[in-house]
Coordinates of C-alpha atoms in Angstrom, one line a residue:
X7 CA 183.5 4.4 109.6
X8 CA 186.0 2.6 111.8
X9 CA 185.2 5.0 114.7
X10 CA 181.5 4.3 114.4
X11 CA 182.1 0.6 114.4
X12 CA 184.2 0.8 117.5
X13 CA 181.5 3.0 119.3
X14 CA 178.9 0.4 118.3
X15 CA 181.1 -2.4 119.9
X16 CA 181.6 -0.3 123.0
X17 CA 177.8 0.2 123.4
X18 CA 177.3 -3.5 122.8
X19 CA 179.9 -4.2 125.6
X20 CA 177.9 -2.1 128.0
X21 CA 174.7 -3.9 127.0
X22 CA 176.3 -7.3 127.8
X23 CA 177.3 -6.1 131.3
X24 CA 173.9 -4.7 131.8
X25 CA 172.2 -8.0 130.9
X26 CA 174.5 -10.0 133.2
X27 CA 174.9 -7.8 136.3
X28 CA 171.6 -8.7 138.0
X29 CA 171.8 -12.5 137.4
X30 CA 172.6 -14.4 140.7
X31 CA 174.3 -17.1 138.7
X32 CA 177.0 -15.4 136.6
X33 CA 178.2 -17.1 133.4
X34 CA 181.8 -17.1 134.7
X35 CA 181.4 -17.5 138.5
X36 CA 184.1 -17.2 141.1
X37 CA 183.4 -18.7 144.5
X38 CA 184.8 -15.8 146.6
X39 CA 182.1 -13.5 145.3
X40 CA 179.5 -15.3 147.5
X41 CA 181.5 -14.3 150.6
X42 CA 182.0 -10.8 149.4
X43 CA 178.3 -10.2 148.8
X44 CA 177.3 -11.9 152.1
X45 CA 179.8 -9.6 153.9
X46 CA 178.4 -6.5 152.4
X47 CA 174.7 -7.4 153.1
X48 CA 175.4 -8.6 156.6
X49 CA 177.5 -5.5 157.4
X50 CA 174.6 -3.3 156.3
X51 CA 172.2 -5.3 158.4
X52 CA 174.4 -5.1 161.5
X53 CA 175.6 -1.6 161.0
X54 CA 179.2 -2.8 160.7
X55 CA 180.2 0.0 158.4
X56 CA 183.8 0.6 159.3
X57 CA 184.9 -3.1 159.9
X58 CA 182.7 -5.3 157.6
X59 CA 181.5 -8.5 159.2
X60 CA 180.9 -12.1 158.1
X61 CA 179.0 -14.7 160.1
X62 CA 178.6 -12.3 163.0
X63 CA 182.4 -11.6 163.3
X64 CA 184.7 -9.0 161.7
X65 CA 185.7 -10.2 158.3
X66 CA 189.4 -11.2 158.5
X67 CA 189.9 -12.4 154.9
X68 CA 190.3 -9.2 153.1
X69 CA 190.7 -5.4 153.8
X70 CA 187.4 -3.4 153.6
X71 CA 187.6 -1.3 150.4
X72 CA 185.5 -3.5 148.2
X73 CA 183.0 -4.0 150.9
X74 CA 182.8 -0.3 151.7
X75 CA 182.1 0.5 148.0
X76 CA 179.5 -2.3 147.8
X77 CA 177.7 -0.9 150.8
X78 CA 177.6 2.5 149.2
X79 CA 176.1 1.2 145.9
X80 CA 173.6 -0.9 147.9
X81 CA 172.5 2.2 149.9
X82 CA 172.1 4.2 146.7
X83 CA 170.5 1.7 144.3
X84 CA 169.0 -0.9 146.8
X85 CA 170.4 -4.3 147.8
X86 CA 170.9 -6.4 144.7
X87 CA 173.5 -8.3 142.7
X88 CA 173.4 -5.5 140.1
X89 CA 174.1 -2.8 142.7
X90 CA 177.0 -4.6 144.3
X91 CA 178.6 -5.7 141.0
X92 CA 178.3 -2.1 139.8
X93 CA 181.5 -1.5 141.8
X94 CA 183.5 -3.7 139.5
X95 CA 181.8 -2.3 136.4
X96 CA 182.9 1.2 137.4
X97 CA 186.5 0.0 137.9
X98 CA 186.3 -1.7 134.5
X99 CA 185.2 1.6 132.9
X100 CA 188.0 3.4 134.6
X101 CA 190.5 0.8 133.3
X102 CA 189.1 1.2 129.8
X103 CA 189.5 5.0 130.0
X104 CA 193.1 4.5 131.3
X105 CA 194.0 2.2 128.4
X106 CA 192.4 4.6 125.9
X107 CA 194.5 7.5 127.3
X108 CA 197.7 5.5 127.4
X109 CA 197.3 4.4 123.8
X110 CA 196.4 7.9 122.7
X111 CA 199.6 9.2 124.3
X112 CA 201.6 6.5 122.6
X113 CA 200.0 6.6 119.1
X114 CA 198.1 9.9 119.0
X115 CA 195.2 8.1 117.3
X116 CA 191.6 8.1 118.7
X117 CA 190.6 5.2 116.5
X118 CA 193.5 3.0 117.6
X119 CA 192.9 4.0 121.2
X120 CA 189.2 3.2 121.0
X121 CA 189.9 -0.1 119.3
X122 CA 192.5 -1.2 121.9
X123 CA 190.2 -0.3 124.8
X124 CA 187.3 -2.1 123.2
X125 CA 189.3 -5.3 122.5
X126 CA 190.4 -5.3 126.1
X127 CA 186.8 -5.0 127.1
X128 CA 185.9 -8.1 125.2
X129 CA 188.7 -10.2 126.7
X130 CA 187.8 -13.0 129.1
X131 CA 189.4 -11.1 131.9
X132 CA 187.1 -8.1 131.4
X133 CA 183.9 -10.1 130.7
X134 CA 184.5 -12.1 133.9
X135 CA 186.0 -9.9 136.5
X136 CA 184.4 -6.5 135.6
X137 CA 181.0 -8.2 136.1
X138 CA 181.7 -9.9 139.4
X139 CA 182.2 -8.4 142.9
X140 CA 185.8 -9.4 143.1
X141 CA 189.0 -7.6 143.9
X142 CA 190.7 -8.5 140.5
X143 CA 188.9 -5.8 138.5
X144 CA 189.9 -3.1 140.9
X145 CA 193.5 -4.4 141.0
X146 CA 193.6 -4.0 137.2
X147 CA 192.6 -0.4 137.6
X148 CA 195.0 0.5 140.4
X149 CA 198.0 -1.1 138.7
X150 CA 197.1 0.6 135.4
X151 CA 196.6 3.9 137.2
X152 CA 200.1 3.7 138.6
X153 CA 201.7 3.0 135.2
X154 CA 199.6 5.8 133.6
X155 CA 201.0 8.2 136.3
X156 CA 204.5 6.8 135.8
X157 CA 204.3 7.2 132.0
X158 CA 203.0 10.8 132.4
X159 CA 205.8 11.6 134.8
X160 CA 208.4 10.3 132.4
X161 CA 206.8 12.1 129.4
X162 CA 206.4 15.5 131.1
X163 CA 208.9 15.4 134.0
X164 CA 206.2 16.7 136.3
X165 CA 206.5 15.2 139.7
X166 CA 202.8 15.6 140.7
X167 CA 201.8 12.8 138.3
X168 CA 203.9 10.3 140.2
X169 CA 203.0 11.6 143.6
X170 CA 199.3 11.4 142.9
X171 CA 199.6 8.1 141.1
X172 CA 201.6 6.6 144.0
X173 CA 199.2 7.8 146.6
X174 CA 196.1 6.6 144.8
X175 CA 197.6 3.3 144.0
X176 CA 198.5 2.9 147.6
X177 CA 194.7 2.8 148.3
X178 CA 194.8 -0.6 146.6
X179 CA 196.2 -2.0 149.8
X180 CA 192.7 -1.9 151.1
X181 CA 191.7 -4.5 148.5
X182 CA 194.0 -7.4 149.0
X183 CA 196.7 -6.2 151.3
X184 CA 200.4 -5.5 150.3
X185 CA 200.4 -7.6 147.1
X186 CA 199.7 -4.5 144.9
X187 CA 202.7 -2.8 146.5
X188 CA 204.8 -5.9 145.6
X189 CA 203.6 -5.6 142.0
X190 CA 204.6 -1.9 141.9
X191 CA 207.9 -2.7 143.4
X192 CA 208.6 -5.4 140.9
X193 CA 207.6 -3.0 138.1
X194 CA 210.2 -0.5 139.4
X195 CA 212.8 -3.3 139.6
X196 CA 212.0 -4.2 136.0
X197 CA 212.3 -0.6 134.9
X198 CA 215.7 -0.1 136.6
X199 CA 217.0 -3.4 135.4
X200 CA 216.3 -2.4 131.8
X201 CA 217.6 1.1 132.1
X202 CA 220.4 0.8 134.6
X203 CA 222.0 -2.6 134.2
X204 CA 224.2 -3.3 131.1
X205 CA 226.0 -6.5 130.1
X206 CA 229.0 -5.7 127.8
X207 CA 231.7 -8.2 126.9
X208 CA 230.6 -10.5 129.6
X209 CA 230.8 -7.9 132.3
X210 CA 228.0 -6.4 134.4
X211 CA 227.9 -2.6 134.5
X212 CA 225.5 -0.6 136.7
X213 CA 224.8 3.0 135.6
X214 CA 224.8 4.6 139.0
X215 CA 224.4 8.1 137.5
X216 CA 221.1 7.0 136.0
X217 CA 219.9 5.8 139.4
X218 CA 220.8 9.1 141.0
X219 CA 219.1 11.0 138.1
X220 CA 215.9 9.0 138.7
X221 CA 216.0 8.9 142.4
X222 CA 212.6 10.6 142.7
X223 CA 210.9 7.4 141.2
X224 CA 212.4 5.5 144.2
X225 CA 211.4 8.1 146.7
X226 CA 207.9 8.4 145.4
X227 CA 207.3 4.8 146.3
X228 CA 206.9 6.1 149.9
X229 CA 203.6 7.7 148.9
X230 CA 202.1 4.3 148.2
X231 CA 202.7 3.3 151.8
X232 CA 200.8 6.2 153.5
X233 CA 197.3 4.6 153.4
X234 CA 198.5 1.1 154.4
X235 CA 200.4 2.4 157.4
X236 CA 197.5 4.6 158.5
X237 CA 195.1 1.6 158.2
X238 CA 197.4 -0.9 160.0
X239 CA 198.0 1.6 162.9
X240 CA 194.3 2.3 163.1
X241 CA 193.4 -1.3 163.4
X242 CA 196.2 -2.0 165.9
X243 CA 195.5 0.8 168.3
X244 CA 191.8 1.7 167.9
X245 CA 189.9 -1.5 167.0
X246 CA 189.4 -4.1 169.8
X247 CA 189.8 -7.0 167.4
X248 CA 192.4 -5.2 165.3
X249 CA 195.4 -7.2 166.4
X250 CA 193.6 -10.4 165.7
X251 CA 192.5 -9.2 162.3
X252 CA 196.0 -8.3 161.3
X253 CA 197.5 -11.5 162.7
X254 CA 194.9 -13.6 160.8
X255 CA 195.3 -11.7 157.5
X256 CA 199.1 -11.6 157.4
X257 CA 199.8 -15.0 158.8
X258 CA 196.8 -17.3 158.2
X259 CA 195.5 -15.8 155.0
X260 CA 198.7 -14.8 153.3
X261 CA 201.6 -16.8 154.7
X262 CA 199.2 -19.7 154.9
X263 CA 199.3 -19.9 151.1
X264 CA 202.7 -21.4 151.4
X265 CA 201.4 -24.2 153.5
X266 CA 198.3 -25.1 151.6
X267 CA 198.2 -28.2 149.3
X268 CA 200.8 -27.6 146.6
X269 CA 199.2 -26.9 143.2
X270 CA 200.8 -27.3 139.8
X271 CA 202.7 -24.3 138.5
X272 CA 201.0 -24.9 135.2
X273 CA 198.0 -23.2 136.6
X274 CA 199.7 -19.8 136.6
X275 CA 200.9 -20.2 133.0
X276 CA 197.4 -21.3 132.1
X277 CA 196.1 -18.0 133.5
X278 CA 198.0 -16.1 130.9
X279 CA 196.4 -18.3 128.2
X280 CA 192.9 -18.2 129.6
X281 CA 192.4 -14.6 130.5
X282 CA 193.7 -13.3 127.2
X283 CA 191.0 -15.3 125.3
X284 CA 189.9 -14.7 122.5
X285 CA 193.1 -12.8 121.6
X286 CA 195.7 -15.3 123.0
X287 CA 197.0 -16.2 119.5
X288 CA 197.5 -12.6 118.6
X289 CA 199.8 -12.0 121.6
X290 CA 201.7 -15.2 120.9
X291 CA 202.4 -14.1 117.4
X292 CA 203.3 -10.5 118.5
X293 CA 205.7 -11.6 121.1
X294 CA 207.2 -14.3 118.9
X295 CA 207.7 -11.7 116.1
X296 CA 209.2 -9.2 118.5
X297 CA 211.8 -11.8 119.8
X298 CA 212.7 -13.0 116.4
X299 CA 213.0 -9.7 114.6
X300 CA 214.0 -7.5 117.6
X301 CA 211.7 -4.7 116.6
X302 CA 213.0 -1.3 117.6
X303 CA 210.7 1.5 118.6
X304 CA 210.9 4.7 120.7
X305 CA 209.0 2.8 123.5
X306 CA 211.6 0.0 123.4
X307 CA 212.5 0.4 127.1
X308 CA 208.9 0.1 128.2
X309 CA 208.4 -3.0 126.1
X310 CA 211.4 -4.8 127.6
X311 CA 210.3 -3.6 131.1
X312 CA 206.9 -5.2 130.5
X313 CA 208.6 -8.5 129.6
X314 CA 210.8 -8.5 132.6
X315 CA 207.8 -7.5 134.8
X316 CA 205.8 -10.4 133.4
X317 CA 208.6 -12.8 134.2
X318 CA 209.0 -11.5 137.8
X319 CA 205.3 -11.5 138.7
X320 CA 204.8 -15.0 137.2
X321 CA 207.8 -16.3 139.2
X322 CA 206.4 -14.6 142.3
X323 CA 203.1 -16.5 142.0
X324 CA 204.9 -19.8 141.3
X325 CA 206.4 -19.6 144.8
X326 CA 203.4 -20.2 147.1
X327 CA 201.7 -23.6 147.2
X328 CA 198.4 -22.0 146.1
X329 CA 198.6 -21.0 142.4
X330 CA 195.2 -19.9 141.1
X331 CA 195.2 -18.9 137.4
X332 CA 193.4 -15.6 138.1
X333 CA 196.4 -14.3 140.0
X334 CA 197.8 -13.0 136.7
X335 CA 194.8 -10.9 135.8
X336 CA 196.2 -7.5 137.0
X337 CA 198.9 -7.8 134.3
X338 CA 196.8 -8.8 131.3
X339 CA 196.0 -5.2 130.5
X340 CA 199.8 -4.5 129.8
X341 CA 199.7 -7.1 127.0
X342 CA 197.1 -4.9 125.2
X343 CA 199.5 -2.0 125.4
X344 CA 202.2 -3.9 123.6
X345 CA 200.9 -3.4 120.0
X346 CA 200.7 0.4 120.2
X347 CA 204.1 0.6 121.8
X348 CA 205.5 -1.7 119.1
X349 CA 203.8 0.4 116.5
X350 CA 201.8 -2.6 115.3
X351 CA 198.2 -2.1 114.1
X352 CA 195.5 -4.5 115.4
X353 CA 194.4 -4.8 111.8
X354 CA 197.6 -6.6 110.8
X355 CA 197.4 -8.9 113.9
X356 CA 193.8 -9.8 113.3
X357 CA 194.4 -10.7 109.6
X358 CA 197.3 -13.2 110.1
X359 CA 196.5 -16.6 108.8
X360 CA 197.1 -18.3 112.1
X361 CA 194.6 -16.0 113.8
X362 CA 192.0 -16.4 111.1
X363 CA 192.1 -20.2 111.1
X364 CA 192.2 -20.4 114.9
X365 CA 189.0 -18.4 115.2
X366 CA 187.4 -20.5 112.3
X367 CA 188.2 -23.7 114.3
X368 CA 186.7 -22.2 117.4
X369 CA 183.4 -21.6 115.5
X370 CA 183.4 -25.1 114.1
X371 CA 183.8 -26.4 117.6
X372 CA 180.9 -24.3 118.8
X373 CA 178.8 -25.7 115.9
X374 CA 179.6 -29.2 117.0
X375 CA 178.7 -28.4 120.6
X376 CA 175.5 -26.9 119.5
X377 CA 174.5 -30.0 117.6
X378 CA 175.5 -32.3 120.5
X379 CA 173.6 -30.2 123.1
X380 CA 170.8 -29.3 120.8
X381 CA 171.1 -25.5 121.1
X382 CA 169.5 -23.9 118.0
X383 CA 170.6 -20.3 118.6
X384 CA 174.2 -21.3 119.2
X385 CA 174.1 -23.3 116.0
X386 CA 172.6 -20.5 113.9
X387 CA 175.1 -17.9 115.1
X388 CA 178.1 -20.3 114.9
X389 CA 177.2 -21.0 111.2
X390 CA 176.9 -17.2 110.6
X391 CA 180.4 -16.8 112.1
X392 CA 181.8 -19.6 109.9
X393 CA 180.2 -17.9 106.8
X394 CA 181.6 -14.5 107.7
X395 CA 185.1 -15.9 108.3
X396 CA 185.2 -18.1 105.2
X397 CA 184.0 -15.2 103.1
X398 CA 186.7 -13.0 104.4
X399 CA 189.4 -15.6 103.9
X400 CA 188.6 -17.0 100.5
X401 CA 186.0 -15.0 98.7
X402 CA 186.1 -11.3 99.5
X403 CA 189.6 -9.9 99.3
X404 CA 188.7 -6.3 100.2
X405 CA 191.1 -5.4 102.9
X406 CA 188.7 -3.3 105.0
X407 CA 186.0 -5.9 104.9
X408 CA 188.4 -8.7 105.7
X409 CA 189.8 -7.3 109.0
X410 CA 186.4 -6.0 110.2
X411 CA 184.8 -9.4 109.6
X412 CA 187.5 -11.1 111.5
X413 CA 187.2 -8.5 114.3
X414 CA 183.5 -9.0 114.7
X415 CA 183.8 -12.8 114.6
X416 CA 186.6 -12.7 117.2
X417 CA 185.0 -10.4 119.7
X418 CA 181.5 -12.1 119.4
X419 CA 183.1 -15.5 120.4
X420 CA 182.7 -15.0 124.1
X421 CA 179.3 -13.3 124.0
X422 CA 178.0 -16.3 121.9
X423 CA 179.3 -18.7 124.6
X424 CA 177.7 -16.6 127.4
X425 CA 174.3 -16.1 125.9
X426 CA 173.7 -19.2 123.7
X427 CA 175.8 -21.9 125.5
X428 CA 176.2 -21.1 129.2
X429 CA 172.8 -19.4 129.8
X430 CA 170.7 -22.2 128.3
X431 CA 172.7 -24.7 130.2
X432 CA 172.7 -22.8 133.5
X433 CA 171.4 -24.0 136.8
X434 CA 167.7 -23.4 137.7
X435 CA 166.8 -20.1 139.3
X436 CA 166.7 -20.8 143.0
X437 CA 163.8 -18.4 143.6
X438 CA 161.7 -20.3 141.1
X439 CA 162.4 -23.8 142.4
X440 CA 161.9 -22.7 146.0
X441 CA 158.7 -20.7 145.3
X442 CA 156.9 -20.0 148.6
X443 CA 160.1 -20.3 150.8
X444 CA 160.9 -16.6 151.0
X445 CA 160.0 -14.9 154.3
X446 CA 160.4 -18.3 156.1
X447 CA 163.2 -20.1 157.9
X448 CA 165.2 -22.6 155.9
X449 CA 168.0 -25.0 156.7
X450 CA 170.7 -25.6 154.1
X451 CA 172.4 -29.0 154.5
X452 CA 175.8 -28.9 152.7
X453 CA 179.5 -29.6 153.2
X454 CA 180.5 -26.0 153.0
X455 CA 179.0 -22.9 154.8
X456 CA 179.4 -20.9 151.6
X457 CA 176.6 -22.9 150.1
X458 CA 174.3 -21.5 152.8
X459 CA 175.7 -18.0 152.2
X460 CA 174.9 -18.4 148.5
X461 CA 171.3 -19.3 149.4
X462 CA 171.0 -16.4 151.7
X463 CA 172.3 -14.0 149.0
X464 CA 169.7 -15.3 146.5
X465 CA 166.8 -15.5 148.9
X466 CA 167.2 -12.2 150.6
X467 CA 164.1 -12.3 152.9
X468 CA 164.7 -15.9 154.0
X469 CA 166.3 -16.7 157.3
X470 CA 169.0 -19.3 156.5
X471 CA 170.6 -21.8 158.9
X472 CA 173.6 -23.9 157.9
X473 CA 173.9 -27.6 158.9
X474 CA 176.5 -30.3 158.1
X475 CA 175.0 -33.7 157.3
X476 CA 175.8 -34.9 160.9
X477 CA 174.2 -31.8 162.6
X478 CA 170.8 -31.8 160.9
X479 CA 168.8 -32.8 164.0
X480 CA 170.5 -30.0 166.0
X481 CA 170.5 -27.2 163.5
X482 CA 167.4 -27.8 161.5
X483 CA 164.8 -28.5 164.2
X484 CA 163.4 -25.0 164.3
X485 CA 163.3 -24.4 160.5
X486 CA 160.3 -24.8 158.3
X487 CA 162.1 -25.7 155.1
X488 CA 165.3 -27.6 154.3
X489 CA 167.4 -27.7 151.1
X490 CA 169.5 -30.9 150.8
X491 CA 172.7 -30.3 148.8
X492 CA 174.5 -33.6 149.7
X493 CA 171.8 -36.3 149.6
X494 CA 171.9 -36.7 153.4
X495 CA 169.3 -38.8 155.2
X496 CA 166.7 -36.4 156.7
X497 CA 164.5 -36.7 159.8
X498 CA 161.1 -38.3 159.1
X499 CA 159.1 -35.2 159.8
X500 CA 160.4 -33.6 156.6
X501 CA 158.5 -34.2 153.3
X502 CA 160.0 -33.6 149.9
X503 CA 158.5 -30.6 148.0
X504 CA 160.6 -30.3 144.9
X505 CA 164.0 -31.4 143.4
X506 CA 166.3 -30.2 140.6
X507 CA 169.8 -30.6 139.4
X508 CA 172.9 -28.4 139.6
X509 CA 176.1 -28.7 137.6
X510 CA 178.9 -30.2 139.7
X511 CA 182.1 -28.2 140.3
X512 CA 185.6 -29.6 140.4
X513 CA 184.7 -32.8 138.5
X514 CA 186.9 -35.8 139.0
X515 CA 186.3 -37.5 135.7
X516 CA 189.0 -39.1 133.7
X517 CA 189.1 -38.6 129.9
X518 CA 187.5 -41.9 129.1
X519 CA 184.5 -41.3 131.5
X520 CA 184.2 -37.8 130.1
X521 CA 184.1 -39.0 126.5
X522 CA 181.6 -41.8 127.3
X523 CA 179.3 -39.4 129.2
X524 CA 179.3 -36.9 126.3
X525 CA 178.5 -39.6 123.7
X526 CA 175.6 -40.9 125.8
X527 CA 174.4 -37.5 126.7
X528 CA 174.5 -38.6 130.3
X529 CA 174.1 -35.3 132.2
X530 CA 173.8 -37.0 135.6
X531 CA 177.6 -37.6 135.4
X532 CA 178.0 -33.8 135.5
X533 CA 175.1 -32.9 137.8
X534 CA 174.0 -33.5 141.4
X535 CA 170.5 -33.7 142.7
X536 CA 169.3 -31.0 145.1
X537 CA 165.9 -31.3 146.9
X538 CA 163.6 -29.0 148.8
X539 CA 161.8 -30.3 151.9
X540 CA 159.1 -29.0 154.2
X541 CA 158.5 -30.0 157.8
X542 CA 155.3 -32.0 157.9
X543 CA 152.2 -30.7 159.7
X544 CA 153.1 -27.1 158.9
X545 CA 150.7 -25.4 156.5

């Protein structure tokens, strides 16, 4: 019965991704995806297969692996958002398979393995990054693959596991550069710290014999460097713009993060909270219980290694000035391995009073939001969630019913938000509000060229020209249509055709203004007007 339930949830998860992949406006967008999709499509148009291009030049921001894979799926399935995002879905499926296999090796239970993989699939990390064309989903896979190989090597003492794992993980350099190697290095540092260093009677002792015994783990790290070295040498000696690409990537793009506007370190800690939703409370309780009671298991060294690793990678991302919350996403999967390694069942975690009442409060908040925003379907399903939870807490004391009811209520939380809150409140479909524009030339007036890239991605057959508000006369004189994103004054020969509203990003509202706007249902505080114009005299 439990296995059937988990299979049902897994099929539901695939359905959710299938329903979202083709939508130009993802429920949880990430701005970089616009550039990634634009680079893939432009590279296909220009034949820039080996060195992907962006805005007519070699793309210097990221190595090419994600773009290569996106070009392959576009060639197979046709150019579309669904085709390109299929790359991340495949990495997501690979990550779920790795988690399943790891849990099965640890617990020897198919049901617990399926349940762990499914819960990870319904986390905010998975529902966001395995449905976007971003590097983060692939980073999760490569880091998990390395640990899976490492674990197999330690379990069987067969060197080929670690050799293959190191080599394949090294391919991850072609995603975001050397950062994956830094993560692997910090994992190895964590492992040796736990297994080699001892503090006794206030004295530090290093077990040198243990280092010598496990020297192959250190030597195997060389295999992670083969692909990066080959690619760097190829760019340097064989690509005309290779030296400039390397200089920009390592100095401007990476070292430049230390010279950007300094951001609060809270953003990194917030990432741990955000991307574990809706299971954040479970991990808080598990870690708290482990620290207080000092649970001992046969996987004790791995558990402590994980904690040291979490601390090191968090500290690493606190160092640069740029501190985006999603930087912690490659490590979230290791949190889902903690319960099996601590021999703690998900059933016991789900049924704790703190978790039950937290989820109940979340459903009450969704009910309140549905009333304020007048969303009937969100209201209906939120009420059903409340009834299910209250029944399991106070009325039905059957143990099996209780934990399953909580499980369903918990994993349905994010899908409810996606389909019945975010989708009804989403921006208008650009194709619909610009009906008749495709196959024509259009000028996008905005403050950021990525806005024009977004329009080009959504209106594939349209020739898009970007213009800043001060360059309209120069850049828009030969275009038939114009989309005004910034409310700029336009030349007199343009006539308005349509207008609509988009939700603003990076709102600068204080708490008082926010509360007042919600009470008055004043959506204009949160939206900006966008207009479509046509050059007069053109029929």
